[in-house]
Coordinates of C-alpha atoms in Angstrom, one line a residue:
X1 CA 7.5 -20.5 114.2
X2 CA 11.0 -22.2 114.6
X3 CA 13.9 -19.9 115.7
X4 CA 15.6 -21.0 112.5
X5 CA 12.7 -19.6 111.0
X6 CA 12.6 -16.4 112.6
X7 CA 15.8 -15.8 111.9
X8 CA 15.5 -15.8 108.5
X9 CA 12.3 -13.8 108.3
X10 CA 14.0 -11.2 110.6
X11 CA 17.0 -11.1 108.2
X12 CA 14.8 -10.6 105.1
X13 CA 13.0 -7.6 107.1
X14 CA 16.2 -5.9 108.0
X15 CA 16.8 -6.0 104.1
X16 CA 14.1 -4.5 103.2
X17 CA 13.7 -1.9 106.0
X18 CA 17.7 -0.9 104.6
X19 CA 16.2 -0.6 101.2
X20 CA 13.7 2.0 102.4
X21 CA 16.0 3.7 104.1
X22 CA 18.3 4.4 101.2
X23 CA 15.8 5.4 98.8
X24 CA 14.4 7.9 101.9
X25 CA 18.2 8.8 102.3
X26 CA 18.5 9.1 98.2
X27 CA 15.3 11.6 98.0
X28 CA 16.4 13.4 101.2
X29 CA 19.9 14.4 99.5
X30 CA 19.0 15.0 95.7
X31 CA 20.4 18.1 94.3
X32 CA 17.6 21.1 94.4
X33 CA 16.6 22.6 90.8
X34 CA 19.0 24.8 89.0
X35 CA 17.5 28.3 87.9
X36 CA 19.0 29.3 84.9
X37 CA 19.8 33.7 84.7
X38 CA 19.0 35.7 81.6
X39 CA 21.7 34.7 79.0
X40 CA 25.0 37.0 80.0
X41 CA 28.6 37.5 79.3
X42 CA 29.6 38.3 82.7
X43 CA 32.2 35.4 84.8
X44 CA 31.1 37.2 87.8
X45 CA 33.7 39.2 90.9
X46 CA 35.6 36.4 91.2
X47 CA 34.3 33.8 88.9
X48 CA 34.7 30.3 89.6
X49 CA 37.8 28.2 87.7
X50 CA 36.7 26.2 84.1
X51 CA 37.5 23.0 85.8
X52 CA 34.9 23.7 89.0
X53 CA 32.3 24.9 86.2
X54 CA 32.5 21.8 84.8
X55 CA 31.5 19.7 87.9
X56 CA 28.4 22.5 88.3
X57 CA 27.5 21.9 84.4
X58 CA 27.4 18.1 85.1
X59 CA 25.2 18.1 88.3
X60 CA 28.0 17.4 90.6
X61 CA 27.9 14.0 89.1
X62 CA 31.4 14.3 86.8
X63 CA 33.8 16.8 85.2
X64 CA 33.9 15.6 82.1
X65 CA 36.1 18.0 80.0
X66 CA 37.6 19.4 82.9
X67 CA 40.9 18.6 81.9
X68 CA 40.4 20.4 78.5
X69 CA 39.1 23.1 79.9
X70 CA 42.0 24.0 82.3
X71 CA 44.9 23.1 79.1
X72 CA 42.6 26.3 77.0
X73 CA 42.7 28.2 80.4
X74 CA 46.1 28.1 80.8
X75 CA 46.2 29.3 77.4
X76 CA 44.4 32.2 78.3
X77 CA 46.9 33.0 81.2
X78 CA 49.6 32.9 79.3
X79 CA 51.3 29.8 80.6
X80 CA 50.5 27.5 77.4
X81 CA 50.3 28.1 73.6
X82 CA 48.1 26.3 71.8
X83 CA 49.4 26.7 67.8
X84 CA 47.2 25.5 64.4
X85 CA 49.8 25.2 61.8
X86 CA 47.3 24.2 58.7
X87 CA 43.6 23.9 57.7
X88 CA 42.9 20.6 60.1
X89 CA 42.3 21.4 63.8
X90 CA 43.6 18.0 64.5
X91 CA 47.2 18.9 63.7
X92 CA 47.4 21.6 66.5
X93 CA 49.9 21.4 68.5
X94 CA 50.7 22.8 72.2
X95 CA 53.9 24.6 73.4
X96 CA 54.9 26.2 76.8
X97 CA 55.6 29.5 77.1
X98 CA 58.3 29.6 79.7
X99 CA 56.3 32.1 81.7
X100 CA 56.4 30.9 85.6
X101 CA 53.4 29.3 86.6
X102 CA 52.7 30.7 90.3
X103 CA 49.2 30.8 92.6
X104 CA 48.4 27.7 90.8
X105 CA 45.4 25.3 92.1
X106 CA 46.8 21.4 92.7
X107 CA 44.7 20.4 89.6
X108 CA 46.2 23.0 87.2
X109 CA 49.2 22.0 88.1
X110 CA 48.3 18.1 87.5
X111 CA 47.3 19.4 84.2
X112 CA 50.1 21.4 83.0
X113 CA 52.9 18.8 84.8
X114 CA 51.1 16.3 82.0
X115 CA 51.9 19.3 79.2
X116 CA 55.2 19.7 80.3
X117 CA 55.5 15.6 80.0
X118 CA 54.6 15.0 76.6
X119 CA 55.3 19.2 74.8
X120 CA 59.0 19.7 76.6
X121 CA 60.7 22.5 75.1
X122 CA 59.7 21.6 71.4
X123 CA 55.7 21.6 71.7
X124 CA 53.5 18.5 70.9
X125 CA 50.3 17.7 69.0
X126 CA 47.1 18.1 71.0
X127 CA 46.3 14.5 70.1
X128 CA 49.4 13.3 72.3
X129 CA 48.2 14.6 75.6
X130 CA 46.0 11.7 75.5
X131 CA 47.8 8.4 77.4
X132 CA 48.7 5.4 76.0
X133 CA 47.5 3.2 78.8
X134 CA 43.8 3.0 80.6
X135 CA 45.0 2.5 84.0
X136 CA 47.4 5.5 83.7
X137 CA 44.6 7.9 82.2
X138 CA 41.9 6.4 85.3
X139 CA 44.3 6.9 88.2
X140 CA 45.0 10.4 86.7
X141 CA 42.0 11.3 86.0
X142 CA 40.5 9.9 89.1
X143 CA 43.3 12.3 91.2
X144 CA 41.9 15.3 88.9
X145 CA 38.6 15.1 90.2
X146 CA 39.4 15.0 93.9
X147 CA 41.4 17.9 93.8
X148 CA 38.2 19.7 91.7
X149 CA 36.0 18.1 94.0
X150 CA 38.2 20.0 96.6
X151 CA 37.9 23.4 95.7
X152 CA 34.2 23.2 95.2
X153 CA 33.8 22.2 99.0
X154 CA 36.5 25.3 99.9
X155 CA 34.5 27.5 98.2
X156 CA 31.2 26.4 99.6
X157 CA 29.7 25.1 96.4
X158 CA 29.8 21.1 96.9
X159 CA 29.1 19.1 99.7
X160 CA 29.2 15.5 100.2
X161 CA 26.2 13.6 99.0
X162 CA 26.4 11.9 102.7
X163 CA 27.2 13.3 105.7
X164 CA 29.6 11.0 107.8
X165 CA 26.9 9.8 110.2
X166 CA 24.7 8.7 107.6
X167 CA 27.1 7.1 105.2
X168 CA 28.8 5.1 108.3
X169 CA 25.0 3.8 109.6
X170 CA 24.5 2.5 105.9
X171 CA 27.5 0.7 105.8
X172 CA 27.2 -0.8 109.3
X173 CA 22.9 -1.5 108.5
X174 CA 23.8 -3.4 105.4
X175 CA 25.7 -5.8 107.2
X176 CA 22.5 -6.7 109.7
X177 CA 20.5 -8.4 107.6
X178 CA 23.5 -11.1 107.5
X179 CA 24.2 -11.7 110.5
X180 CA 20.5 -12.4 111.2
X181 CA 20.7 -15.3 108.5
X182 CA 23.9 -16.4 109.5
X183 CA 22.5 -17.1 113.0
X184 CA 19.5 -18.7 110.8
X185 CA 22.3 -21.2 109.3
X186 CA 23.8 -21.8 112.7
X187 CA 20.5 -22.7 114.3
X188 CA 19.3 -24.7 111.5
X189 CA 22.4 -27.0 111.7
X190 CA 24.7 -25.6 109.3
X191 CA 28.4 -25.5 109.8
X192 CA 29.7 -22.4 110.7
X193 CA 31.6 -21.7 106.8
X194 CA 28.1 -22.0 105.4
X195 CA 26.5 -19.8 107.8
X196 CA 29.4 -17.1 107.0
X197 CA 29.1 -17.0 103.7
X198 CA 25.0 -17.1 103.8
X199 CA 25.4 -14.2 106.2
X200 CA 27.8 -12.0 103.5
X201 CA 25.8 -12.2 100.4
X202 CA 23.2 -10.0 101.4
X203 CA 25.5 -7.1 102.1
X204 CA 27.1 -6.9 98.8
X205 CA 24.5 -5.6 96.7
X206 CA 23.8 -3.1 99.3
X207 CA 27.2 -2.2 99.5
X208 CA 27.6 -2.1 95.6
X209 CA 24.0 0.2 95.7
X210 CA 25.9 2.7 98.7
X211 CA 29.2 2.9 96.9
X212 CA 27.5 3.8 93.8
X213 CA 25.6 6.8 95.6
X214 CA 28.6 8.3 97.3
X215 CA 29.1 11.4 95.4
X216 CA 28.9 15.2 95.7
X217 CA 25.5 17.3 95.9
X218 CA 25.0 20.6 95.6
X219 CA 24.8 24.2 98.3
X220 CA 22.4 26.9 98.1
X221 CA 25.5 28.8 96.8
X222 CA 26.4 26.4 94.5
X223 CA 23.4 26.0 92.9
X224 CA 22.9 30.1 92.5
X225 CA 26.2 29.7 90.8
X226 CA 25.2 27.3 88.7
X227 CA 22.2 29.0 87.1
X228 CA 24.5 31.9 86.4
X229 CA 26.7 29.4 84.5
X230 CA 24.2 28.6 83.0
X231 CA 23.2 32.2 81.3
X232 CA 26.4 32.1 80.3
X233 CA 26.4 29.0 78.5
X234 CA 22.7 30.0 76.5
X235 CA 24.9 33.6 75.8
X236 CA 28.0 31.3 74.0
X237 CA 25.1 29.1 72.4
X238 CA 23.4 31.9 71.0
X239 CA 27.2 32.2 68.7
X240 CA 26.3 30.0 66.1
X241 CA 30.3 29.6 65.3
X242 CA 31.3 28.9 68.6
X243 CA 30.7 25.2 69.0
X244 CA 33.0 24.7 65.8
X245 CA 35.9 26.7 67.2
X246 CA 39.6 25.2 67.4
X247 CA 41.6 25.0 70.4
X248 CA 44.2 27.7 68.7
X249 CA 40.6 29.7 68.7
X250 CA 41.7 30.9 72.8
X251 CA 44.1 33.7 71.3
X252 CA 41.2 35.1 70.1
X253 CA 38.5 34.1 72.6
X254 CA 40.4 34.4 75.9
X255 CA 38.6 32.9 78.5
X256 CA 35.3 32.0 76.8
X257 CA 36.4 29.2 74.8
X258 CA 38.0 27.8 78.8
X259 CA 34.2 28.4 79.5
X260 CA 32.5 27.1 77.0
X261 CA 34.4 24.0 77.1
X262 CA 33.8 23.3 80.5
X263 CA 29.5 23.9 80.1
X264 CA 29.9 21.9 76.8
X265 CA 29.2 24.1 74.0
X266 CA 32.8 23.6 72.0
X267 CA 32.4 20.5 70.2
X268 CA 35.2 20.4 68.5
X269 CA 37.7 21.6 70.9
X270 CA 36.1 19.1 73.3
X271 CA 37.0 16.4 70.6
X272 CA 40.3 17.3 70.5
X273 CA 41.3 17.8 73.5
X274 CA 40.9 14.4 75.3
X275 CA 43.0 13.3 78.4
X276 CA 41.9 10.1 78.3
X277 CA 43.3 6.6 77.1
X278 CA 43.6 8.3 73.3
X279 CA 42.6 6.2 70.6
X280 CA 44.5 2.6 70.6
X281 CA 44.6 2.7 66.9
X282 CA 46.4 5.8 66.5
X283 CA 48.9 6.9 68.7
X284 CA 50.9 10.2 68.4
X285 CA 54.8 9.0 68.8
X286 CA 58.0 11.1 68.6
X287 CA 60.2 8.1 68.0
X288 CA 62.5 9.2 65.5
X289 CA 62.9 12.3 66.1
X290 CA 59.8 14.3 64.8
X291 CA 55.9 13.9 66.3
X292 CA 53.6 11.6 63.8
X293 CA 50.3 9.7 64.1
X294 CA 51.0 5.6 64.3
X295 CA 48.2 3.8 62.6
X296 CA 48.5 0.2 64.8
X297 CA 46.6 -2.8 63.6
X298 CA 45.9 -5.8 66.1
X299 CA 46.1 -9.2 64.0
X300 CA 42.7 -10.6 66.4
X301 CA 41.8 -12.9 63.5
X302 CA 45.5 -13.9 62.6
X303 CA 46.0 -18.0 63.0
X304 CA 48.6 -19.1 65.2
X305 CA 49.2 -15.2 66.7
X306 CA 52.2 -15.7 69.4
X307 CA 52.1 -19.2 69.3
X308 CA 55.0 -21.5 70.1
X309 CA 56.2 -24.4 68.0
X310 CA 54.7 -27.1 70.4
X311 CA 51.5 -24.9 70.1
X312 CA 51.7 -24.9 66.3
X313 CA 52.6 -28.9 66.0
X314 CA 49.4 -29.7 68.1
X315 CA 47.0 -27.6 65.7
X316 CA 48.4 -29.0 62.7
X317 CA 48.2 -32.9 64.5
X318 CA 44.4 -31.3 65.6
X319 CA 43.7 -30.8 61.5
X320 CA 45.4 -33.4 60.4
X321 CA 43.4 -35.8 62.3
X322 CA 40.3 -34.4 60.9
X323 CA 41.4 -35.3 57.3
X324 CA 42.7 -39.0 58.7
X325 CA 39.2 -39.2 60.3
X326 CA 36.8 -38.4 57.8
X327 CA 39.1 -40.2 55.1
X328 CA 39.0 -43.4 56.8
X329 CA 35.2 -43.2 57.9
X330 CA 34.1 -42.9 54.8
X331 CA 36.3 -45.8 53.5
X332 CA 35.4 -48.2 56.3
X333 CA 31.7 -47.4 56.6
X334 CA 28.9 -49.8 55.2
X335 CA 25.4 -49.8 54.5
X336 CA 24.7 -52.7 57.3
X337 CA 25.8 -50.7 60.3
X338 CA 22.3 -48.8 60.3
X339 CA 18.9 -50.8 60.4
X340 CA 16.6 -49.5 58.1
X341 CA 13.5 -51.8 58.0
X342 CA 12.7 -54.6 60.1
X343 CA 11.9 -54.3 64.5
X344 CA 14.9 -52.5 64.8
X345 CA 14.6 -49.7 62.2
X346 CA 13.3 -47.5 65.4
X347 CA 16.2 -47.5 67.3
X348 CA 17.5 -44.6 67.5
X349 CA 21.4 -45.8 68.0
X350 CA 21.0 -47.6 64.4
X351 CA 19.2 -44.4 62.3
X352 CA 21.6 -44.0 59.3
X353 CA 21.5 -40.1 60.3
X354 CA 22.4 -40.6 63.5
X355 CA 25.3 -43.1 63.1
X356 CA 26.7 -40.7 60.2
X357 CA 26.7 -37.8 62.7
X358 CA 28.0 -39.9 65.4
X359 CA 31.1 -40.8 63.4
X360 CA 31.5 -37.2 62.6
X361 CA 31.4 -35.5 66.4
X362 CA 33.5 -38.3 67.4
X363 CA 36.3 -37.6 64.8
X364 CA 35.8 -33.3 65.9
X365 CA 36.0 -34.4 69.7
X366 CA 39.2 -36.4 68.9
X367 CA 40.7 -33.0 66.8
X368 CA 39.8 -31.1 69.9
X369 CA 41.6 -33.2 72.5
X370 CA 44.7 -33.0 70.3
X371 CA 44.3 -29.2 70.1
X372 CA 44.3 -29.5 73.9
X373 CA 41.4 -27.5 73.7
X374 CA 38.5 -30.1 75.3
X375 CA 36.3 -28.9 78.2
X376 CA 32.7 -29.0 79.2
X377 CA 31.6 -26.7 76.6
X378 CA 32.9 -28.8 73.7
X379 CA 30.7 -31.8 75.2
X380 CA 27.6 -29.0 75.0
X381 CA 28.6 -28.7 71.2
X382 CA 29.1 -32.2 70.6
X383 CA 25.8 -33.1 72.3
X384 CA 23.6 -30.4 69.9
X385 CA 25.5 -31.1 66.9
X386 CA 24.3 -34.6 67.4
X387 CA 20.8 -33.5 67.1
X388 CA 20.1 -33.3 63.5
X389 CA 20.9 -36.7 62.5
X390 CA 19.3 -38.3 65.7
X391 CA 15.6 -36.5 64.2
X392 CA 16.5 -36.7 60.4
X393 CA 13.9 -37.7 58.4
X394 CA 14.3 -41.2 56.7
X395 CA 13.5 -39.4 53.2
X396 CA 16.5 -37.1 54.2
X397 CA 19.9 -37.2 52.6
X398 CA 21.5 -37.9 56.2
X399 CA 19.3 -40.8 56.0
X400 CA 21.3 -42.0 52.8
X401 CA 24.7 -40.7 53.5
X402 CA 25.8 -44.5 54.4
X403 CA 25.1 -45.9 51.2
X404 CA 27.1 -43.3 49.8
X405 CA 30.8 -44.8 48.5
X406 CA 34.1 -43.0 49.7
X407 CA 33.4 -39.5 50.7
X408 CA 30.3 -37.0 50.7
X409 CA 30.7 -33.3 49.2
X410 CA 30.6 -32.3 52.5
X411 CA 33.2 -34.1 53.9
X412 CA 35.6 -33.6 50.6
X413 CA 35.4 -29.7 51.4
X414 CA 36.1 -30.3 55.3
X415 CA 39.0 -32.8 54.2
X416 CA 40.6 -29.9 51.8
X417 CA 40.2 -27.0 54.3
X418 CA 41.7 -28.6 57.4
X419 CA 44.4 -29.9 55.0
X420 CA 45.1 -26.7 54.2
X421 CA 44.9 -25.6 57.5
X422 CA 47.5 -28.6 58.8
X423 CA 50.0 -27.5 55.8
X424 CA 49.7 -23.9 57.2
X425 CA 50.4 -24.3 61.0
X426 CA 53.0 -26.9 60.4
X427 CA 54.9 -24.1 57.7
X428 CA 54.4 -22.2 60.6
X429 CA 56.6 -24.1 63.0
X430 CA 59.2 -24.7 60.4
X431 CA 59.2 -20.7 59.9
X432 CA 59.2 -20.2 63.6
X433 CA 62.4 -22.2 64.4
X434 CA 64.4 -20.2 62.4
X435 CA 66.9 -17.1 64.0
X436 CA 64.7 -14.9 65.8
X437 CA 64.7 -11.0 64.2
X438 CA 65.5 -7.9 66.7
X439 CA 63.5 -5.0 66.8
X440 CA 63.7 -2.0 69.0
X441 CA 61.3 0.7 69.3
X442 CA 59.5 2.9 72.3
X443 CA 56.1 1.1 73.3
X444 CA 53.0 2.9 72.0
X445 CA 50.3 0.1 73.7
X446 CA 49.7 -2.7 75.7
X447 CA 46.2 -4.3 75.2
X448 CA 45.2 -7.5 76.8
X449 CA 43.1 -9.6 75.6
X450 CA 39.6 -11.3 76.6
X451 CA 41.4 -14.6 78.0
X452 CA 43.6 -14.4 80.5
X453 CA 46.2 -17.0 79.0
X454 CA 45.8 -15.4 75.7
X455 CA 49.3 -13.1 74.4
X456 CA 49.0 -9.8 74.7
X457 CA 49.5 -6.8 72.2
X458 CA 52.4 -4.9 72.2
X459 CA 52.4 -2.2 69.3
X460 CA 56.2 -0.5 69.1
X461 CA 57.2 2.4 67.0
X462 CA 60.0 1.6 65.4
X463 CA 60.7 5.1 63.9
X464 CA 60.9 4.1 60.2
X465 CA 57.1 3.8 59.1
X466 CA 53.5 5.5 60.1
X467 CA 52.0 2.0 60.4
X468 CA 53.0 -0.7 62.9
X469 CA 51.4 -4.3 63.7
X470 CA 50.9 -5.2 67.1
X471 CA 53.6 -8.2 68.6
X472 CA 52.6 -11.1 70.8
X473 CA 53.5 -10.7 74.1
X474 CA 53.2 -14.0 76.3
X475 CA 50.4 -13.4 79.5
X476 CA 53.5 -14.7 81.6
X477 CA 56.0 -12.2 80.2
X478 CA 56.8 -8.7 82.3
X479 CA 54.6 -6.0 80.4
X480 CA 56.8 -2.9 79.4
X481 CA 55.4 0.3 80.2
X482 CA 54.0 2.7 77.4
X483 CA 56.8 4.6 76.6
X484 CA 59.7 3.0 77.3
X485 CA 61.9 2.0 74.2
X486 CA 62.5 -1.6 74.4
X487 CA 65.1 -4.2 72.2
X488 CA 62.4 -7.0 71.3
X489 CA 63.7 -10.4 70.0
X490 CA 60.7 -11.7 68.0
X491 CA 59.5 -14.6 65.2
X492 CA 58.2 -13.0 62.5
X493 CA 56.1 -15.8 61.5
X494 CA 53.9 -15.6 64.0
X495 CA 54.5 -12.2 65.6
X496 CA 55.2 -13.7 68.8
X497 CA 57.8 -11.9 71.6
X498 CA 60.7 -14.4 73.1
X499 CA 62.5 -11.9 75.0
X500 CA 62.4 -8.0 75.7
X501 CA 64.6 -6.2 77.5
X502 CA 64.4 -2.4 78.1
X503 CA 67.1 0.2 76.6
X504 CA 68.5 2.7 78.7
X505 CA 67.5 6.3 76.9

């Protein structure tokens, strides 16, 4: 066997003999068996916090509705008020109570510092806790559960999945198996660039597989602590009203409904409560002066959304030469282009079917380039949409669309449409050289969209209505932070943003 070879082989083993190792390292750290107690009432001595039951509920994997938990526990302490002013649950609304908050863990005060942002001295609903943007709620969520994650470990309950030792040979083992078949490349001839980057593939699925195991496991205390958690989570199930309780519910419930929303058993509080991104289509604002629901629609389907007037001129030139086309094909066609008896009634470049369709891809590849829209996939769809004329039957009407006079049905639909479709863009750019309007109002939400070059939305509260349509933000353009009130100078035509600027509060 060559060296080259062995190499390679050797590199292959080393993967492998990694694998095995991390599913021995996997089985060798899984969390033992929780043993639930008899169903009781009782926190304990000194019962853990609602945010660290919430990583013991969840295996040690997540704390989902840790955050939730710790607002209704602050509630309970006094520090927070949580207020239901009607019949709907959803129109709750949180308030400080001015009491000083002292003794409090880093992740209680991340939570109530979040209260104190959007409830100041006037209270808001429970629906604005939630944030506006997704990296915003990650980040801060993300902090949350390191400093949870914390006092587990300080209180001898959570331990890392992998000690340091074992977590560092991983990371160091899953680079062997390249540099084994790097030193394959190198031997076999290959320049060194090749060899490098043969040498790093290996080690990023195994990097990917270690990264995604890194996580907390449970102690023999911890796990005793969780099966008492445990009986009390069966005791609150065993209250058939419980799971249906409001937030406002803690004045009554104290620290059970803090409990219970931490094990999962509130359902509805748990809905509620949500410090996450929030719902993008309805956003609590206090723009104006009082707190209200926005309902935000995002025009996805809208033609010429944020597009310019050059932009608008080459999608009306893109229609307009579809109607040109297909007008003047059908009045220059003849009969005689396409063969149909005789030796050369076979080939396939003078089929009736074949030539029709022909005419009518090249026509669509012509709109396409003037749209400035033409890459490989169009030549893909130009390529199949050839297909059913090239293997159209010659008792098929393709067969017989060239001895048809002026235009098909077809094509006398497809003329009308992408008329109406030139008339529309080109209204468009006549609209969207007019005086631009000015619109000021505090961000609810940026969303991007799936392609990169594509506008984003930007839905603003102006203050004076419960429904707003998102703008069209250039991908170039700085991207205002949820928020902020902003002075927007926009075409109404086509919703699109030519300037923002930011207004001092």
């Amino acid at each position: 066997m060559s060296l080259e070879a062995q190499f390679y082989w050797g590199g292959a083993g080393l993967f492998g003999l990694w694998l095995a190792a991390f599913g021995l390292a996997l089985a060798a750290t899984r969390n033992g068996t929780v043993h639930p107690r008899p169903a009781s009432q009782e926190f304990g001595p000194e019962p853990e916090a609602p945010a660290v039951v919430a990583l013991l509920a969840n295996g040690w994997r997540s704390v989902d509705h840790a955050a939730a938990a710790t607002l209704l526990d602050l509630a309970a302490r006094g520090l927070v008020e949580v207020r239901q002013p009607a019949d709907d649950p959803a129109l709750s609304t949180v308030h400080l109570t001015g009491r000083a908050a002292t003794d409090l863990t880093p992740y209680e005060r991340r939570v109530l510092d979040r209260i104190t942002e959007q409830a100041g001295e006037s209270g808001a609903p429970i629906g604005a806790i939630a944030f506006r943007a997704q990296d915003r709620a990650t980040s801060w969520n993300g902090a949350l559960r390191r400093e949870i994650v914390a006092e587990a470990r300080s209180r001898g309950l959570s331990r890392p999945r992998f000690g340091v030792l074992a977590a560092g040979a991983l990371a160091v083992g899953a680079f062997c198996p390249g540099v084994l078949l790097a030193l394959g490349g190198l031997t076999g001839g290959h320049n060194l660039r090749a060899a490098v980057a043969v040498g790093v593939l290996p080690a990023i699925p195994l990097m990917y597989l270690l990264s995604r195991a890194l996580g907390e496991r449970a102690t023999r205390q911890g796990l005793e602590r969780a099966g008492h958690w445990a009986g009390v989570q069966a005791w609150l199930r065993a209250h058939e009203d419980f799971a249906r309780l409001p937030p406002a519910a803690v004045a009554v419930w104290d620290r059970y409904l803090a409990y219970g929303t931490a094990l999962g058993v509130t359902a509805r509080t748990t809905r509620l409560l949500g410090f996450d991104a929030g719902d993008k289509r309805r956003v609590w604002s206090s723009y104006g002066g009082a707190w209200r629901p926005v309902r935000i629609r995002y025009p996805r389907l809208r033609p010429g959304f944020g597009a310019g007037t050059p932009r608008l001129l080459r999608l009306a030139g893109a229609a307009a030469v579809v109607v040109v086309g297909l007008v003047l094909f059908a009045a220059l066609r003849r009969p005689e282009w396409a063969v149909t008896s005789g030796p050369d009634a076979s080939h396939s470049l003078r089929r009736p079917g074949l030539l029709l369709t022909l005419g009518w891809v090249g026509i669509g590849l012509l709109a396409v380039a003037v749209a400035g829209r033409f890459g490989r996939g169009t030549l893909l769809v130009a390529f199949l949409a050839t297909m059913p004329g090239n293997f159209a039957s010659g008792h098929g009407w393709l067969s017989h669309g060239m001895d048809h006079p002026g235009l098909l049905p077809g094509e006398t639909v497809a003329v009308v449409c992408f008329a109406a479709v030139a008339a529309y863009y080109l209204a468009l750019a006549v609209l969207e050289r007019r005086a631009p309007r000015t619109v000021t109002g505090e961000v609810l939400r940026m969303e991007p969209r799936r392609h990169p070059k594509a506008p984003r939305f930007l839905a603003v509260d102006t203050g004076d209505a419960d429904r707003t349509v998102a703008w069209a933000l250039p991908a170039g353009a700085p991207a205002p932070a949820p928020g902020t009130v902003v002075r927007l100078s926009v075409s109404v035509a086509t919703r699109a943003v030519r300037s923002a600027e930011a207004v001092p509060a």
